[in-house]
Amino acid sequence: MAEDADVIVIGAGLAGLVAATEIADAGKRVIVVEQEGEQNLGGQAFWSFGGLFLVNSPEQRRLGIKDSFELALQDWMGTAGFDRDEDHWPRRWAEAYVAFAAGEKRGWLRAMGHRIFPVVGWAERGGYDAMGHGNSVPRFHVTWGTGPGIVEPFERRAREAQKTGRLTFKFRHRADALSMTSGAVDGVSGAILEPDDVERGKSSSRQVIGDFSFRAPAVIVASGGIGGNHDLVRKNWPRRLGAPPPHMISGVPEHVDGRMIGITEAIGARLINRDRMWHYVEGIRNWSPIWPRHGIRILPGPSSMWFDATGTRLPAPLFPGSDTLGQLQYIMATGHDYSWFILTQSIIKKEFALSGSEQNPDLTGKSWRMTIKRATNEGAPAPVEAFKENGADFIVRDNLADLVAAMNALVNDNLLKLEYIKTQIEARDREIANPYVKDAQVMNLHNARRYIGDRLIRTAKPHRILDPAHGPLIAVKLNILTRKTLGGFETDLDSRVFGNDGQIIRGLFAVGEAAGFGGGGVHGYRSLEGTFLGGCLFSGRNAGRAAAKAVG
Ligand SMILES: Cc1cc2nc3c(=O)[nH]c(=O)nc-3n(C[C@H](O)[C@H](O)[C@H](O)COP(=O)(O)OP(=O)(O)OC[C@H]3O[C@@H](n4cnc5c(N)ncnc54)[C@H](O)[C@@H]3O)c2cc1C
């Protein structure tokens, strides 16, 4: 039977786009099937903050940050905690990926016109020892233009390849099955969905109007993870994090449905580490939602005081921005699926960023004038102020008694006791007078402010939470927000998928979130952040190059 292309890519998210453009640029013909409409090109990456993990970059060096491959690998391994037999390929991917982040990654992107905001962020700061979880130094490089800025070079390359006929997009084509002949994958079939001009990110119609079947000697699964499907998230929820939360909000659009993962598994592909996932604990309900249950993650600076649902402060080192899964585990052990920040206007102004391209019009719109206001503005950035005003999870009051009463009212409970919360805040506030202190969170503030990037735009000058001069007081109810899938299809460094018998399945590749960002779980248990987009770039590139070579 005639081939329709040399390679078929399932999914036009970042990983699929990278793979497809590498294939087309190698002179091969590629079809990209995508269940959503053309308006959704780029998938989740479009909505992302565009944060990228880079090691020993010129941006870091300019800020005086001394980073190295060895330090980054130490952090990666301490964070990943690889401890399973099936971590063989994830570990190899981790070593290769850190080398990519310390080497080619920045230059490769730069040659395509990608640019980086000069202040490097410090995500997942850890707080254990040198071999434990977290980034020893700031490494979160925000794309100038955020998510759209990382999609743009690959969309451009794809459009050029479209013109030459080497790349064909098949939008509204939903893959429902993979075909195999003599043990090798050789095609994709599925349903054609009715056209739908719904806005990007909104749920689109699933009305079927036809079917399709394409043949090619290689197929790349780039269909993303499971974060939009809460039933699947709960089904795969790891026991070590307690019971699955009864209430969650979605940090991803509904197309992150995990459906293609089941379809690929059904032909014998080996899915590993499905119980490893990366959900956030600082989720707030979007007052202007785009997708169902739409939540936004606060990227918090280090000063907010963090309380569980019963009003007990989270223990050291579970401070904002330190250890996402440590916090999740602690919160789930309280028997409640939410927690609270208490902070001041001075803190929100400097420390609250919201993850998402649409929440950062200054960086997304590449406006220096607007971006500089982050350092100089009287208020918080406009989208943060809008949440403060309209967000269902925000409470603003002039005094603590009113704040705590409103917090109890919001959750329709009486779990929070004013005196208990006041005692803890006052104790912390007494530690502010000296720069050498006992309170580990306050110690962290002094440490953070030694880094110029934090002092400029990320960490408020230490002050008393109950000092009215820094008010009003703000409480934020924090929900659990689903996002990333850390496990996936086991792949070798060419992104070729292994079968359950331990042999490579000929003709089958997996990339991006569907492959656990490479190998079936390059992150192990936890992430250093900015590693997901990068994982799409690296696994997509490896797959595209290998598939192009394999088809001759
Ligand atoms: C708000 C937000 C902020 C983020 N910020 C960052 C950040 O700063 N740094 C970072 O590293 N990461 C970030 N991420 C994560 C990162 O964007 C994603 O993990 C990554 O983009 C996933 O890319 P992907 O190509 O693997 O999958 P996706 O983007 O999910 O693309 C998969 C595509 O496959 C299609 N598809 C699925 N099934 C089928 C099927 N059966 N047939 C046809 N098509 C199918 C889907 O419709 C989709 O278009 C963020 C994510 C979000 C949502």
Coordinates of C-alpha atoms and ligand atoms in Angstrom, one line a residue:
M1 CA 0.0 0.0 0.0
A2 CA 1.3 3.5 -0.8
E3 CA 2.6 5.7 2.0
D4 CA 1.0 9.0 2.7
A5 CA 4.1 10.4 4.3
D6 CA 7.5 9.4 5.6
V7 CA 6.4 10.2 9.2
I8 CA 3.1 10.9 11.0
V9 CA 3.2 13.1 14.1
I10 CA 0.2 12.9 16.4
G11 CA -0.2 16.3 18.2
A12 CA 0.7 19.8 17.2
G13 CA 1.9 20.9 20.6
L14 CA 5.5 22.0 21.1
A15 CA 7.0 18.5 21.1
G16 CA 5.1 17.6 17.9
L17 CA 6.0 20.8 16.2
V18 CA 9.7 20.4 17.0
A19 CA 9.7 16.8 15.7
A20 CA 7.8 17.7 12.6
T21 CA 10.0 20.6 11.7
E22 CA 13.2 18.6 12.1
I23 CA 11.7 15.9 9.8
A24 CA 10.7 18.4 7.2
D25 CA 14.1 20.2 7.4
A26 CA 15.8 16.8 6.8
G27 CA 13.9 16.7 3.5
K28 CA 11.2 14.1 4.5
R29 CA 7.5 14.4 4.2
V30 CA 5.5 14.6 7.4
I31 CA 1.8 14.7 8.3
V32 CA 0.8 16.3 11.6
V33 CA -2.6 15.1 12.8
E34 CA -4.2 17.3 15.5
Q35 CA -7.6 16.9 17.1
E36 CA -8.0 20.6 17.7
G37 CA -8.4 23.4 15.2
E38 CA -5.6 25.4 13.6
Q39 CA -6.2 28.2 16.2
N40 CA -4.8 25.8 18.8
L41 CA -1.4 25.3 17.2
G42 CA 1.3 25.0 19.9
G43 CA -0.9 23.3 22.5
Q44 CA -0.1 24.0 26.1
A45 CA 3.2 25.7 25.3
F46 CA 1.3 28.7 23.9
W47 CA -0.3 29.2 27.4
S48 CA 2.9 28.6 29.2
F49 CA 5.1 31.2 31.0
G50 CA 7.9 30.2 28.7
G51 CA 10.3 29.4 31.5
L52 CA 13.4 27.4 30.4
F53 CA 16.0 25.6 32.5
L54 CA 19.4 26.7 31.3
V55 CA 22.7 26.1 32.9
N56 CA 25.7 28.5 33.0
S57 CA 24.0 30.8 30.6
P58 CA 25.3 34.3 29.7
E59 CA 22.2 35.7 31.5
Q60 CA 23.2 33.9 34.7
R61 CA 26.8 35.0 34.4
R62 CA 25.8 38.6 33.9
L63 CA 24.0 38.4 37.3
G64 CA 27.0 36.9 39.0
I65 CA 25.5 33.4 39.2
K66 CA 28.1 30.6 39.1
D67 CA 26.5 27.6 37.7
S68 CA 27.9 24.4 36.0
F69 CA 26.9 21.2 34.5
E70 CA 28.1 19.4 37.6
L71 CA 26.1 21.5 40.0
A72 CA 23.0 21.2 37.8
L73 CA 23.3 17.5 37.5
Q74 CA 23.7 17.2 41.3
D75 CA 20.5 19.2 41.7
W76 CA 18.7 17.2 39.0
M77 CA 19.6 13.8 40.6
G78 CA 18.8 15.1 44.1
T79 CA 15.4 16.2 42.8
A80 CA 14.6 13.2 40.7
G81 CA 15.4 10.6 43.3
F82 CA 15.6 7.9 40.7
D83 CA 15.1 4.6 42.6
R84 CA 13.4 2.1 40.3
D85 CA 14.6 -0.5 37.8
E86 CA 12.6 1.4 35.1
D87 CA 14.6 4.5 35.8
H88 CA 17.4 3.3 33.5
W89 CA 16.3 5.3 30.5
P90 CA 15.0 8.3 32.5
R91 CA 18.4 8.6 34.2
R92 CA 20.2 8.5 30.8
W93 CA 17.8 11.1 29.5
A94 CA 18.4 13.2 32.6
E95 CA 22.2 13.2 32.0
A96 CA 21.7 14.0 28.3
Y97 CA 19.2 16.7 29.0
V98 CA 21.3 18.5 31.6
A99 CA 24.1 18.4 29.1
F100 CA 21.8 19.9 26.5
A101 CA 20.7 22.7 28.9
A102 CA 24.3 23.5 29.7
G103 CA 25.3 23.3 26.0
E104 CA 23.5 23.5 22.8
K105 CA 20.0 24.5 24.0
R106 CA 20.4 28.3 24.2
G107 CA 22.4 28.7 21.0
W108 CA 20.1 26.5 19.0
L109 CA 17.0 28.5 20.1
R110 CA 18.8 31.8 19.7
A111 CA 19.7 31.0 16.1
M112 CA 15.9 30.7 15.5
G113 CA 15.3 34.1 16.9
H114 CA 14.4 33.1 20.5
R115 CA 15.3 35.6 23.2
I116 CA 15.4 35.6 27.0
F117 CA 14.3 38.1 29.7
P118 CA 17.6 39.2 31.4
V119 CA 16.5 38.5 35.0
V120 CA 16.8 34.8 35.8
G121 CA 14.2 33.4 38.2
W122 CA 14.9 31.0 41.1
A123 CA 12.2 28.3 41.1
E124 CA 12.1 25.2 43.4
R125 CA 14.7 26.4 45.9
G126 CA 14.6 23.3 48.0
G127 CA 15.9 23.9 51.5
Y128 CA 17.4 20.5 52.4
D129 CA 21.0 19.8 51.9
A130 CA 23.3 20.1 48.8
M131 CA 22.3 16.7 47.5
G132 CA 18.6 17.2 48.2
H133 CA 15.7 18.6 46.2
G134 CA 15.9 22.0 44.5
N135 CA 17.9 24.5 42.4
S136 CA 21.1 25.6 44.2
V137 CA 21.0 28.7 42.0
P138 CA 18.6 30.6 39.8
R139 CA 18.0 28.9 36.5
F140 CA 14.5 29.7 35.3
H141 CA 15.0 31.7 32.1
V142 CA 11.8 33.4 30.9
T143 CA 11.3 33.6 27.2
W144 CA 10.9 37.1 26.0
G145 CA 7.3 36.8 24.6
T146 CA 6.5 33.9 27.1
G147 CA 4.7 30.9 25.7
P148 CA 4.0 32.3 22.2
G149 CA 7.7 33.2 22.0
I150 CA 8.7 29.6 22.4
V151 CA 6.1 28.4 19.9
E152 CA 6.9 31.0 17.3
P153 CA 10.2 29.8 15.8
F154 CA 8.8 26.3 15.3
E155 CA 5.5 27.6 13.9
R156 CA 7.6 29.6 11.4
R157 CA 9.6 26.6 10.4
A158 CA 6.5 24.6 10.0
R159 CA 4.8 27.2 7.8
E160 CA 7.9 27.3 5.6
A161 CA 7.8 23.5 5.3
Q162 CA 4.1 23.7 4.5
K163 CA 4.8 25.9 1.6
T164 CA 7.3 23.4 0.1
G165 CA 4.8 20.6 0.6
R166 CA 7.0 18.7 3.0
L167 CA 4.7 19.3 6.0
T168 CA 0.9 18.9 6.0
F169 CA -1.3 19.8 9.0
K170 CA -4.5 17.8 9.4
F171 CA -6.4 19.7 12.0
R172 CA -9.6 18.3 13.5
H173 CA -8.2 14.9 12.9
R174 CA -8.4 12.8 16.1
A175 CA -6.2 9.7 16.2
D176 CA -8.1 6.7 17.5
A177 CA -5.9 3.8 16.6
L178 CA -2.3 2.9 15.5
S179 CA -2.0 0.2 12.9
M180 CA 0.7 -2.4 12.9
T181 CA 2.1 -4.8 10.3
S182 CA 4.5 -7.6 11.3
G183 CA 5.1 -6.0 14.7
A184 CA 5.9 -2.5 13.2
V185 CA 3.7 0.6 13.5
D186 CA 2.8 1.8 10.1
G187 CA -0.2 4.1 10.3
V188 CA -2.8 6.1 12.1
S189 CA -6.5 6.1 11.8
G190 CA -9.2 8.1 13.5
A191 CA -12.1 10.5 13.3
I192 CA -12.5 13.8 11.5
L193 CA -14.2 16.2 13.9
E194 CA -16.6 18.9 12.7
P195 CA -14.9 22.4 12.1
D196 CA -15.1 24.6 15.2
D197 CA -13.9 28.1 15.4
V198 CA -14.1 28.2 19.2
E199 CA -11.4 30.4 20.7
R200 CA -8.0 28.9 21.4
G201 CA -8.0 26.9 24.7
K202 CA -11.7 26.5 24.9
S203 CA -13.3 23.1 24.6
S204 CA -14.2 22.2 21.0
S205 CA -16.9 20.0 19.6
R206 CA -16.3 16.3 19.5
Q207 CA -19.0 15.7 16.7
V208 CA -17.5 13.3 14.2
I209 CA -18.1 14.0 10.5
G210 CA -15.9 11.4 8.9
D211 CA -12.9 9.1 9.3
F212 CA -9.3 9.0 8.1
S213 CA -6.4 6.6 7.7
F214 CA -2.8 7.5 6.9
R215 CA 0.1 5.3 6.4
A216 CA 3.8 5.9 7.1
P217 CA 6.8 3.9 8.2
A218 CA 7.2 6.0 11.3
V219 CA 4.7 7.5 13.8
I220 CA 5.5 9.9 16.6
V221 CA 3.1 10.2 19.5
A222 CA 3.2 13.8 20.8
S223 CA -0.2 13.9 22.4
G224 CA 0.6 15.5 25.8
G225 CA -0.2 14.3 29.3
I226 CA -3.3 13.6 31.4
G227 CA -3.7 16.8 33.5
G228 CA -7.0 17.8 31.9
N229 CA -8.6 14.5 32.8
H230 CA -9.2 14.5 36.5
D231 CA -10.5 10.9 36.5
L232 CA -7.2 9.7 35.1
V233 CA -5.2 11.9 37.5
R234 CA -7.1 10.4 40.4
K235 CA -6.7 6.9 39.1
N236 CA -2.9 7.3 38.8
W237 CA -2.6 9.3 42.0
P238 CA 0.4 8.0 44.1
R239 CA -0.3 6.8 47.6
R240 CA 2.8 8.5 48.9
L241 CA 0.9 11.8 48.3
G242 CA -2.1 10.7 50.3
A243 CA -5.6 10.2 49.0
P244 CA -6.4 12.0 45.7
P245 CA -7.9 15.4 46.3
P246 CA -11.7 15.5 46.1
H247 CA -11.5 19.0 44.6
M248 CA -8.9 20.1 42.0
I249 CA -8.8 22.8 39.4
S250 CA -7.2 22.5 36.0
G251 CA -4.0 24.1 35.0
V252 CA -4.3 22.8 31.4
P253 CA -6.9 22.9 28.6
E254 CA -9.4 20.0 28.2
H255 CA -7.4 18.6 25.2
V256 CA -4.8 17.3 27.6
D257 CA -7.1 14.3 27.9
G258 CA -4.6 11.4 28.1
R259 CA -6.7 9.5 25.6
M260 CA -3.9 8.8 23.2
I261 CA -1.8 7.4 26.0
G262 CA -4.3 4.5 26.4
I263 CA -4.5 4.0 22.6
T264 CA -0.7 3.7 22.4
E265 CA -0.5 1.4 25.4
A266 CA -3.1 -0.8 23.8
I267 CA -0.6 -1.8 21.0
G268 CA 1.9 -2.9 23.6
A269 CA 3.9 0.2 24.3
R270 CA 5.5 0.3 27.7
L271 CA 4.1 3.1 30.0
I272 CA 6.3 3.6 33.0
N273 CA 6.1 5.8 36.1
R274 CA 2.5 6.6 35.6
D275 CA 2.2 7.5 39.3
R276 CA 4.7 10.3 39.0
M277 CA 3.0 13.7 38.4
W278 CA 3.6 17.3 39.0
H279 CA 0.6 19.3 40.4
Y280 CA 0.8 22.6 42.1
V281 CA -0.5 23.6 45.5
E282 CA -0.8 27.4 44.8
G283 CA -3.8 27.2 42.4
I284 CA -6.4 29.9 42.2
R285 CA -9.7 29.8 40.4
N286 CA -9.6 32.0 37.3
W287 CA -12.2 34.7 37.5
S288 CA -12.2 34.9 33.7
P289 CA -11.9 31.2 32.7
I290 CA -10.9 29.9 29.3
W291 CA -11.1 26.2 29.8
P292 CA -13.2 24.1 32.2
R293 CA -12.2 24.4 35.9
H294 CA -9.5 26.8 34.7
G295 CA -7.0 27.5 37.5
I296 CA -3.9 29.7 37.5
R297 CA -0.7 28.9 39.4
I298 CA 0.8 31.6 41.5
L299 CA 4.5 31.7 41.1
P300 CA 5.2 32.9 44.6
G301 CA 8.1 34.8 46.0
P302 CA 9.4 33.6 49.3
S303 CA 7.7 35.9 51.9
S304 CA 4.1 34.9 52.2
M305 CA 3.2 33.0 55.4
W306 CA 1.7 29.6 54.5
F307 CA -0.9 28.0 56.7
D308 CA -2.8 24.7 56.3
A309 CA -6.6 24.5 56.4
T310 CA -6.5 24.3 60.2
G311 CA -4.4 27.4 60.6
T312 CA -1.0 25.7 61.4
R313 CA 2.0 27.2 59.6
L314 CA 3.6 24.8 57.1
P315 CA 6.9 23.5 58.6
A316 CA 10.4 24.4 57.3
P317 CA 11.5 24.2 54.5
L318 CA 8.0 24.2 53.0
F319 CA 8.0 27.9 52.2
P320 CA 6.6 29.4 49.0
G321 CA 8.6 28.3 46.0
S322 CA 10.7 25.6 47.7
D323 CA 9.3 22.1 47.2
T324 CA 6.1 21.6 45.3
L325 CA 5.5 17.9 46.0
G326 CA 6.7 18.2 49.6
Q327 CA 4.0 20.8 50.1
L328 CA 1.4 18.7 48.3
Q329 CA 2.2 15.7 50.5
Y330 CA 2.0 17.8 53.7
I331 CA -1.3 19.4 52.6
M332 CA -2.9 16.1 51.7
A333 CA -1.9 14.7 55.1
T334 CA -3.9 17.4 56.8
G335 CA -7.1 15.8 55.5
H336 CA -8.0 19.0 53.6
D337 CA -7.2 19.8 49.9
Y338 CA -6.4 23.4 50.3
S339 CA -4.2 25.8 52.2
W340 CA -3.7 29.5 52.8
F341 CA -1.2 32.3 52.1
I342 CA -1.3 35.3 54.4
L343 CA 0.6 38.3 53.1
T344 CA 0.7 42.0 52.8
Q345 CA 0.2 44.5 49.9
S346 CA 4.0 45.0 49.9
I347 CA 4.5 41.3 49.3
I348 CA 1.9 40.8 46.7
K349 CA 3.2 43.8 44.8
K350 CA 6.7 42.4 44.4
E351 CA 6.3 38.7 44.8
F352 CA 3.2 37.5 43.0
A353 CA 3.5 36.3 39.4
L354 CA 0.9 34.3 37.7
S355 CA 2.0 31.4 35.4
G356 CA 0.5 31.8 32.0
S357 CA 1.2 33.8 28.9
E358 CA -2.2 35.7 29.1
Q359 CA -1.5 36.7 32.7
N360 CA 1.8 38.5 31.7
P361 CA 0.9 41.0 29.0
D362 CA 4.2 42.8 29.5
L363 CA 6.5 39.9 28.9
T364 CA 4.2 38.2 26.4
G365 CA 3.8 41.5 24.5
K366 CA 7.5 42.1 24.7
S367 CA 7.0 45.5 26.1
W368 CA 10.1 46.8 28.0
R369 CA 8.1 49.9 29.2
M370 CA 5.5 47.7 30.9
T371 CA 8.0 45.2 32.1
I372 CA 10.1 47.8 33.9
K373 CA 7.0 48.7 35.9
R374 CA 7.4 45.4 37.7
A375 CA 10.3 46.9 39.6
T376 CA 8.9 50.4 40.0
N377 CA 5.1 50.2 40.3
E378 CA 3.1 51.1 43.3
G379 CA 0.7 48.2 42.9
A380 CA 1.1 44.6 41.7
P381 CA 1.0 43.9 37.9
A382 CA -2.5 44.6 36.6
P383 CA -3.5 40.9 36.2
V384 CA -2.5 40.3 39.8
E385 CA -4.5 43.3 41.0
A386 CA -7.4 42.1 38.9
F387 CA -7.3 38.7 40.7
K388 CA -7.1 40.5 44.0
E389 CA -10.2 42.4 43.2
N390 CA -12.3 39.7 41.3
G391 CA -10.7 36.3 42.2
A392 CA -13.0 34.1 44.3
D393 CA -9.9 33.0 46.4
F394 CA -8.7 36.4 47.4
I395 CA -9.6 38.2 50.6
V396 CA -8.4 41.8 51.4
R397 CA -8.9 43.3 54.9
D398 CA -7.4 46.0 57.1
N399 CA -7.0 43.9 60.2
L400 CA -6.3 40.3 61.1
A401 CA -9.6 39.6 62.9
D402 CA -11.6 40.6 59.8
L403 CA -9.3 38.6 57.6
V404 CA -9.6 35.4 59.5
A405 CA -13.4 35.8 59.8
A406 CA -13.6 36.2 56.0
M407 CA -11.3 33.2 55.5
N408 CA -13.6 31.0 57.6
A409 CA -16.6 32.4 55.7
L410 CA -15.1 31.6 52.3
V411 CA -14.7 27.9 53.2
N412 CA -17.9 27.9 55.2
D413 CA -16.2 26.4 58.2
N414 CA -14.7 27.6 61.5
L415 CA -11.4 25.8 61.4
L416 CA -9.3 29.0 61.7
K417 CA -8.8 30.5 65.2
L418 CA -7.8 34.1 65.3
E419 CA -5.6 33.8 68.4
Y420 CA -3.7 30.8 67.0
I421 CA -2.9 32.5 63.7
K422 CA -2.1 35.8 65.4
T423 CA 0.4 34.1 67.8
Q424 CA 2.3 32.5 64.8
I425 CA 2.4 35.7 62.8
E426 CA 3.5 37.8 65.8
A427 CA 6.3 35.3 66.6
R428 CA 7.5 35.5 63.0
D429 CA 7.2 39.3 63.0
R430 CA 9.5 39.5 66.1
E431 CA 12.3 37.9 63.9
I432 CA 12.3 40.8 61.5
A433 CA 14.3 43.2 63.6
N434 CA 17.7 41.4 63.0
P435 CA 19.2 40.1 59.8
Y436 CA 20.5 37.1 61.6
V437 CA 17.6 35.1 62.9
K438 CA 16.2 31.7 64.0
D439 CA 13.1 31.6 61.8
A440 CA 14.1 29.6 58.7
Q441 CA 11.8 31.4 56.4
V442 CA 13.0 34.8 57.4
M443 CA 16.6 33.5 57.0
N444 CA 15.6 32.6 53.5
L445 CA 14.5 36.1 52.8
H446 CA 17.9 37.5 53.7
N447 CA 19.5 34.8 51.6
A448 CA 17.3 35.5 48.6
R449 CA 17.9 39.2 48.7
R450 CA 21.6 38.7 48.3
Y451 CA 20.7 37.7 44.7
I452 CA 20.2 40.8 42.7
G453 CA 17.4 39.3 40.6
D454 CA 15.4 38.6 43.7
R455 CA 16.1 42.0 45.3
L456 CA 15.0 43.7 42.1
I457 CA 11.7 42.0 41.3
R458 CA 11.1 39.0 43.5
T459 CA 11.6 39.4 47.2
A460 CA 10.0 42.1 49.2
K461 CA 12.1 43.9 51.8
P462 CA 11.6 42.0 55.1
H463 CA 8.9 43.6 57.1
R464 CA 6.3 42.7 59.8
I465 CA 3.2 41.1 58.3
L466 CA 1.1 43.0 60.9
D467 CA 2.7 46.4 60.2
P468 CA -0.2 48.5 58.8
A469 CA 2.2 50.5 56.8
H470 CA 2.6 47.4 54.5
G471 CA -1.1 46.6 54.4
P472 CA -3.8 45.9 53.7
L473 CA -3.6 42.2 54.7
I474 CA -4.4 39.6 52.0
A475 CA -5.4 36.0 52.3
V476 CA -5.4 33.7 49.4
K477 CA -7.1 30.3 49.4
L478 CA -4.8 27.9 47.5
N479 CA -6.3 25.0 45.6
I480 CA -4.6 22.0 44.1
L481 CA -4.1 22.5 40.4
T482 CA -3.4 19.7 38.0
R483 CA -0.6 20.2 35.4
K484 CA 2.1 17.8 34.4
T485 CA 2.5 14.1 33.8
L486 CA 6.0 13.0 34.7
G487 CA 5.7 9.4 33.7
G488 CA 5.2 8.2 30.1
F489 CA 6.3 5.9 27.4
E490 CA 9.7 4.3 27.9
T491 CA 12.0 5.5 25.1
D492 CA 15.7 5.3 24.2
L493 CA 17.7 8.5 23.4
D494 CA 16.3 8.5 19.9
S495 CA 12.7 8.6 21.4
R496 CA 12.0 5.1 20.1
V497 CA 9.4 3.4 22.2
F498 CA 10.0 0.1 24.0
G499 CA 7.3 -2.6 24.1
N500 CA 6.3 -4.5 27.1
D501 CA 8.7 -7.3 26.0
G502 CA 11.6 -4.9 26.4
Q503 CA 12.2 -4.6 22.6
I504 CA 11.9 -1.4 20.6
I505 CA 8.6 -1.3 18.7
R506 CA 9.7 -0.6 15.2
G507 CA 8.2 2.6 13.7
L508 CA 7.0 4.0 17.0
F509 CA 8.4 7.2 18.7
A510 CA 7.1 9.2 21.7
V511 CA 8.0 12.7 22.7
G512 CA 7.1 15.5 25.1
E513 CA 4.7 14.9 28.0
A514 CA 3.5 11.6 26.4
A515 CA 7.1 10.3 26.9
G516 CA 7.4 11.7 30.4
F517 CA 9.5 14.4 28.5
G518 CA 11.9 11.7 27.5
G519 CA 12.6 8.1 28.5
G520 CA 9.4 7.7 30.4
G521 CA 10.2 10.1 33.2
V522 CA 13.3 12.3 32.8
H523 CA 12.3 14.2 36.0
G524 CA 12.0 11.2 38.3
Y525 CA 9.8 12.2 41.2
R526 CA 10.2 16.0 41.0
S527 CA 11.2 18.8 38.7
L528 CA 13.5 21.8 38.9
E529 CA 11.0 23.8 36.8
G530 CA 11.4 25.2 33.3
T531 CA 12.2 21.6 32.3
F532 CA 9.0 20.7 30.6
L533 CA 9.2 23.0 27.5
G534 CA 12.9 22.0 27.4
G535 CA 11.9 18.4 27.5
C536 CA 9.6 18.9 24.5
L537 CA 12.4 20.6 22.6
F538 CA 15.0 17.9 23.4
S539 CA 12.8 14.8 22.9
G540 CA 11.1 16.3 19.9
R541 CA 14.4 17.2 18.3
N542 CA 15.9 13.7 19.0
A543 CA 12.8 12.0 17.6
G544 CA 12.6 14.1 14.5
R545 CA 16.2 13.6 13.6
A546 CA 16.1 9.9 14.4
A547 CA 12.8 9.2 12.5
A548 CA 14.1 11.1 9.5
K549 CA 17.2 8.9 9.5
A550 CA 15.2 5.7 10.1
V551 CA 12.9 6.2 7.1
G552 CA 16.0 6.6 4.8
Ligands
LIG1 C1 -0.3 27.7 31.9 C2 0.9 26.8 31.7 C3 2.2 27.3 32.1 C4 3.3 26.5 31.9 N1 4.5 27.1 32.1 C5 5.6 26.4 31.8 C6 6.9 26.9 31.9 O1 7.1 28.1 32.3 N2 8.0 26.2 31.7 C7 7.9 24.8 31.3 O2 8.9 24.2 31.1 N3 6.7 24.3 31.1 C8 5.6 25.0 31.3 N4 4.3 24.5 31.1 C9 4.2 23.1 30.7 C10 4.4 22.9 29.2 O3 3.8 24.0 28.5 C11 3.8 21.6 28.7 O4 4.2 20.5 29.5 C12 4.2 21.3 27.3 O5 4.0 22.4 26.4 C13 3.6 20.0 26.7 O6 3.8 19.9 25.4 P1 3.4 18.6 24.5 O7 3.7 19.0 23.1 O8 4.0 17.4 25.1 O9 1.8 18.4 24.7 P2 0.6 19.4 24.4 O10 1.0 20.8 24.4 O11 -0.5 19.0 25.3 O12 0.2 19.1 22.9 C14 -0.4 17.8 22.6 C15 -1.3 18.0 21.4 O13 -1.8 16.7 21.0 C16 -3.1 16.8 20.6 N5 -3.7 15.5 20.8 C17 -3.9 14.8 21.9 N6 -4.5 13.6 21.6 C18 -4.7 13.6 20.3 C19 -5.3 12.6 19.4 N7 -5.7 11.4 19.9 N8 -5.3 12.9 18.1 C20 -4.8 14.1 17.6 N9 -4.3 15.0 18.4 C21 -4.2 14.8 19.7 C22 -3.7 17.8 21.6 O14 -4.9 18.4 21.1 C23 -2.5 18.8 21.7 O15 -2.7 19.9 20.8 C24 3.2 25.2 31.3 C25 1.9 24.7 31.0 C26 0.8 25.5 31.1 C27 -0.6 25.0 30.7

